[in-house]
Coordinates of C-alpha atoms in Angstrom, one line a residue:
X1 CA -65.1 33.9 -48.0
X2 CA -66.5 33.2 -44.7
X3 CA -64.1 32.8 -40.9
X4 CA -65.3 28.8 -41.2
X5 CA -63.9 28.6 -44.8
X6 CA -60.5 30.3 -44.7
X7 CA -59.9 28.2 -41.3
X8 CA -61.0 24.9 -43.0
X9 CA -58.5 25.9 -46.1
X10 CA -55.8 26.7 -43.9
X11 CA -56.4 23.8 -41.9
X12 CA -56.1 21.7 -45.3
X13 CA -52.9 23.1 -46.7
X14 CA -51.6 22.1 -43.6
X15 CA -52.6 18.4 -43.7
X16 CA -51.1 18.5 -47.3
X17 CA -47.6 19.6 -46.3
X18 CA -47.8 17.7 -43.2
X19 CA -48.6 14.0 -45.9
X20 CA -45.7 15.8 -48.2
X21 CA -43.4 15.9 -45.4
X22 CA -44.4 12.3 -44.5
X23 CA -43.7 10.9 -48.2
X24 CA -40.7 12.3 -48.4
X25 CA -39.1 11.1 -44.8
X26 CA -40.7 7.3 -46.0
X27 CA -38.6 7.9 -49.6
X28 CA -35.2 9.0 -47.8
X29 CA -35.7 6.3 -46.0
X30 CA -36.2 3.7 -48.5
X31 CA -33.2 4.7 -50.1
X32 CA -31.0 4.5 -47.3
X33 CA -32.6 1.7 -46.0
X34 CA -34.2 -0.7 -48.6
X35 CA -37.1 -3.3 -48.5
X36 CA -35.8 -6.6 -47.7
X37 CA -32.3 -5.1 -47.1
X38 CA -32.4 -4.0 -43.2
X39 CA -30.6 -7.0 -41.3
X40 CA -31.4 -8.8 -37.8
X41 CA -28.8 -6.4 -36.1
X42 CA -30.7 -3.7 -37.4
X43 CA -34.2 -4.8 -36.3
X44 CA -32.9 -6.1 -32.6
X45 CA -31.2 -2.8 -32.4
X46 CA -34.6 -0.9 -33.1
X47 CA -36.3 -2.6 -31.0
X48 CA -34.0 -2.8 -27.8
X49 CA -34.4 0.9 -28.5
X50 CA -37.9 1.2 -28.2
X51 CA -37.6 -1.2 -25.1
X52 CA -35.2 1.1 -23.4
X53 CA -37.5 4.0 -24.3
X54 CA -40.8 2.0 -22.8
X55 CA -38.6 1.6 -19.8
X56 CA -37.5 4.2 -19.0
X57 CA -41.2 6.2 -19.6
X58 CA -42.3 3.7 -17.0
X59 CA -39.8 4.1 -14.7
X60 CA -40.2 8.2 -14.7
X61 CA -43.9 7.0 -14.2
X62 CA -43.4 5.0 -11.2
X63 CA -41.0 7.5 -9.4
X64 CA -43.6 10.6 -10.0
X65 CA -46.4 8.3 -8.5
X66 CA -43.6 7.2 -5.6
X67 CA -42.6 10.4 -4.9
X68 CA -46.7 12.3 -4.8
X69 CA -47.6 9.3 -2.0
X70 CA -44.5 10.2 -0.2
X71 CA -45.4 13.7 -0.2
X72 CA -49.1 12.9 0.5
X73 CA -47.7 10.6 3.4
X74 CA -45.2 13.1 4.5
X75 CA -47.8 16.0 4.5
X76 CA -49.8 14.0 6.5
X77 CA -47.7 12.7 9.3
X78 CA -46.3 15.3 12.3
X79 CA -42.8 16.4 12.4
X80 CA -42.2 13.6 14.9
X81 CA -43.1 11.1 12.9
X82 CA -41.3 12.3 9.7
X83 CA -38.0 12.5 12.4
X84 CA -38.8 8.8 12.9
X85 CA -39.5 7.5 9.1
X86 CA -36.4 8.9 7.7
X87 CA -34.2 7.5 10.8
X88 CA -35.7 4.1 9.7
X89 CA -34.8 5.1 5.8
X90 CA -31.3 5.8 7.2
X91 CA -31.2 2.7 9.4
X92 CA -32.3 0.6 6.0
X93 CA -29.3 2.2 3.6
X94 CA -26.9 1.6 6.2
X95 CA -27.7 -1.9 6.6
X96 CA -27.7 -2.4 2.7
X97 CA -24.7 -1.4 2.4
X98 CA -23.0 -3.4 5.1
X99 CA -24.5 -6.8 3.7
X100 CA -23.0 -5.7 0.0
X101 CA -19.4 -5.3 2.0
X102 CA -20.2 -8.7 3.6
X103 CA -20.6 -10.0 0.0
X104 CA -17.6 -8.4 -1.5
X105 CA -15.7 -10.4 0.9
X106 CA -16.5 -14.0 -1.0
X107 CA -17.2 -12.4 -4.5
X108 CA -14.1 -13.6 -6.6
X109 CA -11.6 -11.3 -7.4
X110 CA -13.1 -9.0 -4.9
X111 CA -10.5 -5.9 -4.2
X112 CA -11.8 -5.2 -0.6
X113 CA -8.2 -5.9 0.7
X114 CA -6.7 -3.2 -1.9
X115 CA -5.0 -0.6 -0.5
X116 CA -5.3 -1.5 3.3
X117 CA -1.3 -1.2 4.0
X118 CA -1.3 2.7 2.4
X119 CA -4.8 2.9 4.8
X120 CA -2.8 1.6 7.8
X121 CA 0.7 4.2 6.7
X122 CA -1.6 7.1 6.3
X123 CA -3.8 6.7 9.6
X124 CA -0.6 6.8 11.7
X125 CA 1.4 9.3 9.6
X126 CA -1.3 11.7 9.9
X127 CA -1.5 12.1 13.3
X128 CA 2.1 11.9 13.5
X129 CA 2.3 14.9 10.7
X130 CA -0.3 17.1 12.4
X131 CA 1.5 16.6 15.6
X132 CA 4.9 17.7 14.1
X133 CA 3.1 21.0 12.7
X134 CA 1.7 21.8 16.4
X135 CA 4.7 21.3 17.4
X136 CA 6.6 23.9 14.7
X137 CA 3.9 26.2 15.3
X138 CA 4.5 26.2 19.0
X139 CA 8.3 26.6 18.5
X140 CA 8.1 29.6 15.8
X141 CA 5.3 31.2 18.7
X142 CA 8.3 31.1 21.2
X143 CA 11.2 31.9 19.8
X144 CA 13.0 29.0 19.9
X145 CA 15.2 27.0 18.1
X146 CA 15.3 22.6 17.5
X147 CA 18.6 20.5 19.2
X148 CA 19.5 18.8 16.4
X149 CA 20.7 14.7 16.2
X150 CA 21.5 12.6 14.1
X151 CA 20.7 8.9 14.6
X152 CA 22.1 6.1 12.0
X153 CA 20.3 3.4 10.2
X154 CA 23.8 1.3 9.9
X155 CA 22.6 -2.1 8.4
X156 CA 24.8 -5.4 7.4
X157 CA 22.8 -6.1 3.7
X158 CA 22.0 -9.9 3.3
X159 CA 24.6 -12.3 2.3
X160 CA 22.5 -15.2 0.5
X161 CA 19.4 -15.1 -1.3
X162 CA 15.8 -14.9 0.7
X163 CA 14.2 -18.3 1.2
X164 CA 12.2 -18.9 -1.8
X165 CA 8.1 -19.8 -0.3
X166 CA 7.1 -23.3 -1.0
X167 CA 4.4 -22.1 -3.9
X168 CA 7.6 -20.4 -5.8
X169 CA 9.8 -23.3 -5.6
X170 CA 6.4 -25.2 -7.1
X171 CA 6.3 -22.9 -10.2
X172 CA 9.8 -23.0 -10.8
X173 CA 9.6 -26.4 -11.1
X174 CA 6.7 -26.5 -13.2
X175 CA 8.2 -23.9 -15.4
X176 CA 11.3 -26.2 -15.7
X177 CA 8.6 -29.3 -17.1
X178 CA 7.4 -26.8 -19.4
X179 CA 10.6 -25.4 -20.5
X180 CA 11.8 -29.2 -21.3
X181 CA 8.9 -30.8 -23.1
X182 CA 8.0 -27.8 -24.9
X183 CA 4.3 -27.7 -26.6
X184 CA 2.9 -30.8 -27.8
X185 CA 0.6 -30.6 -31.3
X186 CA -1.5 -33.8 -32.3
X187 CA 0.3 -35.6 -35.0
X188 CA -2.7 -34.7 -37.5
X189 CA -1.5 -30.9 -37.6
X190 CA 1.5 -32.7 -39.1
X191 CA 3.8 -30.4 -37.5
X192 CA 7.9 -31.1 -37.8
X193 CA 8.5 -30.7 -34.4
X194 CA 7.9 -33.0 -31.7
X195 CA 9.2 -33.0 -27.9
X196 CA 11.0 -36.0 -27.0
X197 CA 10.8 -36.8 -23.5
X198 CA 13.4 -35.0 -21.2
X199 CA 14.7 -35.4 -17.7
X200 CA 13.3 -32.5 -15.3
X201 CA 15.8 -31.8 -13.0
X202 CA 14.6 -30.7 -9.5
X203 CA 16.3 -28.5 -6.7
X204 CA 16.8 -32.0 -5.0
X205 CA 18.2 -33.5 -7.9
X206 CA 20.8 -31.1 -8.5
X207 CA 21.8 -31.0 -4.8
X208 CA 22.4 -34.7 -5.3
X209 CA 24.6 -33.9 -8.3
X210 CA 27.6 -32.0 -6.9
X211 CA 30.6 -33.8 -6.2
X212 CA 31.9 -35.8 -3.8
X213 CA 33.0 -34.3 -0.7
X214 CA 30.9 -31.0 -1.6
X215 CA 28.4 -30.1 0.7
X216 CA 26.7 -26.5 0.1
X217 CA 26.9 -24.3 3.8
X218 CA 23.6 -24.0 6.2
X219 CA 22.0 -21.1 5.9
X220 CA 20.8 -21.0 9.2
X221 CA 24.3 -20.7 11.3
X222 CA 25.5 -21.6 14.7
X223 CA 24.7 -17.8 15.9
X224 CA 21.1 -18.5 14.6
X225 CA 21.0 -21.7 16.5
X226 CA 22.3 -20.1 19.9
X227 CA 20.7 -16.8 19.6
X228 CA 23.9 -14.9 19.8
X229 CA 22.9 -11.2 18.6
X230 CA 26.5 -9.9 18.8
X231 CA 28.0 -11.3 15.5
X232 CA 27.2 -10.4 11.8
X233 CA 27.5 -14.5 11.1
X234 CA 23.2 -14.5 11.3
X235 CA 20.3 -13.7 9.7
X236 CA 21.6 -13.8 6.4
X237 CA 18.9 -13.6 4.3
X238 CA 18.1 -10.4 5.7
X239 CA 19.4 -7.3 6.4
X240 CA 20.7 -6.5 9.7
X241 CA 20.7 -3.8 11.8
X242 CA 23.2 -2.1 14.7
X243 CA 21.2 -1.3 17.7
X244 CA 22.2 0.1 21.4
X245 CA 20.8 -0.6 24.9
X246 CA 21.3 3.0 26.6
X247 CA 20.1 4.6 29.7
X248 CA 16.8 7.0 29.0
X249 CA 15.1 9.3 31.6
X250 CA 16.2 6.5 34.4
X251 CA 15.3 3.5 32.2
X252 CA 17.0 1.4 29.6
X253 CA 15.8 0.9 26.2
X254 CA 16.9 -0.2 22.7
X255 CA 17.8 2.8 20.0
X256 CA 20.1 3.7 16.7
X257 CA 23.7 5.4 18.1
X258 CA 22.7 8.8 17.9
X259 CA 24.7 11.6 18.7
X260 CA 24.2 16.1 18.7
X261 CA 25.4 18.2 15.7
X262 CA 28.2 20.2 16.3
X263 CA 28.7 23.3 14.9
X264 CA 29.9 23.4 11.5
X265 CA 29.3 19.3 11.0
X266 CA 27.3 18.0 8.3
X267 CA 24.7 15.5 8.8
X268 CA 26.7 12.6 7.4
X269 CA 29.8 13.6 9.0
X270 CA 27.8 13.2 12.2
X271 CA 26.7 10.0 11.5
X272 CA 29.7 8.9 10.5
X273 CA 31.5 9.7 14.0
X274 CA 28.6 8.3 15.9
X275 CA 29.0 4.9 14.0
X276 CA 33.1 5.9 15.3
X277 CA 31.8 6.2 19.3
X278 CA 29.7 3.4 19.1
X279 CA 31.9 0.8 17.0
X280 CA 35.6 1.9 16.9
X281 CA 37.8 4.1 14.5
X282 CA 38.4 0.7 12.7
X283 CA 35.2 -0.1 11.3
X284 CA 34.5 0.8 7.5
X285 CA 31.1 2.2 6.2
X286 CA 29.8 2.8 3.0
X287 CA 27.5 6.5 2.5
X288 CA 25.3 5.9 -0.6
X289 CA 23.8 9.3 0.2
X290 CA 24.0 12.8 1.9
X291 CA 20.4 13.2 2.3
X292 CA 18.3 12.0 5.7
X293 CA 15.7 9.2 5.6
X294 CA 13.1 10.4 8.2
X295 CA 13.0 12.9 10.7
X296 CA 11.6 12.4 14.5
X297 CA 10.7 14.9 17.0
X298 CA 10.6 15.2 20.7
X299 CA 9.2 17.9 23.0
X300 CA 9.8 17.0 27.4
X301 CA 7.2 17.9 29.5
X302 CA 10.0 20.1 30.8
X303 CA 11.8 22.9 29.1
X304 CA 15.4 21.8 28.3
X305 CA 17.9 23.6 30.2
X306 CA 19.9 24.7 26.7
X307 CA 17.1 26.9 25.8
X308 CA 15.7 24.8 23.0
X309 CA 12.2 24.2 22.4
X310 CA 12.8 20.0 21.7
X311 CA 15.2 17.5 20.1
X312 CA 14.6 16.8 16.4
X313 CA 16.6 14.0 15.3
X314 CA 17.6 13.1 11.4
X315 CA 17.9 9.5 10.5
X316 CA 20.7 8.3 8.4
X317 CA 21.5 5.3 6.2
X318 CA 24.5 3.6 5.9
X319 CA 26.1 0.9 5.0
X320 CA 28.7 -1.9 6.5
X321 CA 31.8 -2.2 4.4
X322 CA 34.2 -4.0 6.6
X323 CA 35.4 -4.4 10.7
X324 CA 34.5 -5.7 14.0
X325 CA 32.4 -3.6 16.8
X326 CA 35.1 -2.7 19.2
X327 CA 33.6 -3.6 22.3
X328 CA 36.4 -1.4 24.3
X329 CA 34.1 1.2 23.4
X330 CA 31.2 0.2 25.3
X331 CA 31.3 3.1 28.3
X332 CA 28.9 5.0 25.9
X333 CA 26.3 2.2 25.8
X334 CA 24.8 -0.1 28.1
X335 CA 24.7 -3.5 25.3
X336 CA 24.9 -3.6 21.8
X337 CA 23.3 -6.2 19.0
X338 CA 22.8 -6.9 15.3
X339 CA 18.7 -7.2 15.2
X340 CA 16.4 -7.7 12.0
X341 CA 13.6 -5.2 11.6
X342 CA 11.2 -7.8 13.6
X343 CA 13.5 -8.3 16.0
X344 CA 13.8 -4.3 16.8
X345 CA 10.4 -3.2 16.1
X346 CA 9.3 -6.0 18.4
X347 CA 12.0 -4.7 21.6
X348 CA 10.3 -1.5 20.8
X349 CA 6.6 -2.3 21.2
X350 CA 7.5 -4.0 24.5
X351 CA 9.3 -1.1 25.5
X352 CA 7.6 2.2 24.0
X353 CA 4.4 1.5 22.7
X354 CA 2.2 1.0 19.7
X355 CA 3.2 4.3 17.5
X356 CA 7.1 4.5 18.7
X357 CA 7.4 0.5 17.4
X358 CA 5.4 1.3 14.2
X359 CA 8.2 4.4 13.5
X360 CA 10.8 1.5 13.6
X361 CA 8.9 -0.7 11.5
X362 CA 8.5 2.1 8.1
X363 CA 12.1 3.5 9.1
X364 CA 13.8 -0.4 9.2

């Protein structure tokens, strides 16, 4: 047999087993799958296949033909000009993606606001953080040990309830309608239960109900009206807070009684008998815990004459029980006054700045 022959023959069996092959795939196939049987689902699928498949060949084509003119473009421009064309690809992005924030903002139920409190808390607490570990670091370098003070959080919790916003008070009421007529079928479902109509009673209404003679306390109060800061009687839908006017490096300023640690004195117990200076043996607290709230540090330009390296101070919580501020006691402070968190964080700003005010406002 001749080389043309044997390749021909070999060429042959292979066509054969290659047709074999193909009959058997198309009777597999017919079982699984038989004529008439294959559903719409089935067709749409195959063929949303064999779109994606076109698509995506064509879109491998178009970035191969995208990226050889870029590179014949490239190769033919000089280095300044490259410099120059990806600046203006840069310039292009960055402008995209400022006009999609733009339209994030009136996209509904856009979450471009999400998380922009915990944004706020973390750019100030960082600094704040990274300062305080300078700060250690400097102190471990020389040797030196903290002063440590305690100052207490003493706060007056609210008395009455916090006003309810006008859109709650609307869906309370709407809740009540709902509550009192109950679902309504049509008649044709022939259901056995049908709502009656009802009276809704409104937070007017049931003022108007009480009896005679009755008439429920303000909640704003005379001490409210006046402004008088030195009684418990206001705010009472908040909590309250007992602040000092003291005398600071030659200027007043408002603070939280603070006093030193003595030796052998826990940091409650020091609490507890700067609450004592500041209001009298008389008044009663409540301690719901042993543990600080926040700690502050301060370093003066100057070294301390004690040998320390700088003051850090350990915030407390407590808790009014029962008493009167015994103003007898006042030699230690300058003025004294029950303030909300605003109210504090606000004498603060005016006094000590930006990131001293914003301390007040996470501690209060």
């Amino acid at each position: 047999m001749s080389m043309s022959a044997a390749a021909f023959a070999v060429f042959g069996r292979r066509c054969q087993v290659s047709t074999m092959f193909q009959h058997q795939r198309r009777l597999v196939m017919s079982q699984q799958f038989p004529i008439g049987s294959a559903t719409a689902a089935t067709s749409q699928a195959l063929q949303s296949l064999r779109f994606q498949s076109t698509a995506t060949k064509k879109k491998k084509n178009n970035k191969k033909k995208k990226g050889a003119a870029a590179e014949e473009t490239q190769k033919s421009m000089s280095w300044y000009e490259t410099k120059k064309a990806m600046k203006k690809i840069r310039s292009q992005r960055y402008d995209a993606q400022q006009d999609r924030k733009e339209r994030l903002k009136t996209r509904q139920g856009s979450q471009v606001n999400r998380g922009t409190k915990k944004k706020e808390f973390d750019e100030w607490f960082n600094k704040r953080r990274v300062y305080q570990e300078i700060m250690e670091r400097k102190a471990r370098q020389a040797g030196k040990e903290w002063t440590l003070r305690v100052g207490v959080v003493l706060e007056r919790l609210p008395v009455v309830t916090p006003d309810i916003p006008q859109w709650e008070e609307d869906y309370l009421d709407l809740r009540q309608l709902l509550d009192t007529y109950g679902k309504a079928y049509p008649k044709e479902l022939g259901m056995d239960y049908y709502p009656e109509p009802g009276e809704v009673l409104t937070r007017k209404d049931m003022l108007e109900m009480l009896p005679e003679g009755f008439t429920p306390a303000s909640r704003i109060t005379e001490a409210d009206r006046s402004g008088d800061v030195k009684t418990l009687d206001r705010r009472l839908n908040t909590r309250v807070y007992l602040t000092i006017k003291q005398k600071f490096q030659d200027k007043s300023r408002w603070t939280l009684p603070t006093v030193t640690v003595e030796e052998d004195e826990t940091l409650l117990l020091a609490a507890q008998r700067a609450v004592r200076l500041v209001a009298g043996e008389k008044f009663e607290l409540y301690c719901p815990s042993n543990c600080p709230m926040a700690m502050d540090m301060y370093v003066p330009p100057n070294p301390p004459q004690d040998g320390s390296f700088g003051i850090k101070t350990f915030y407390m919580r407590v808790q009014y029980d029962e008493g009167e501020v015994d103003e007898s006691e006042q030699n230690m402070y300058q003025d004294y006054a029950w303030l909300d968190r605003s109210e504090m964080v606000e004498r603060v700003l005016s006094e000590r700045g930006v990131s001293t005010s914003k301390f007040y406002h996470y501690l209060l």
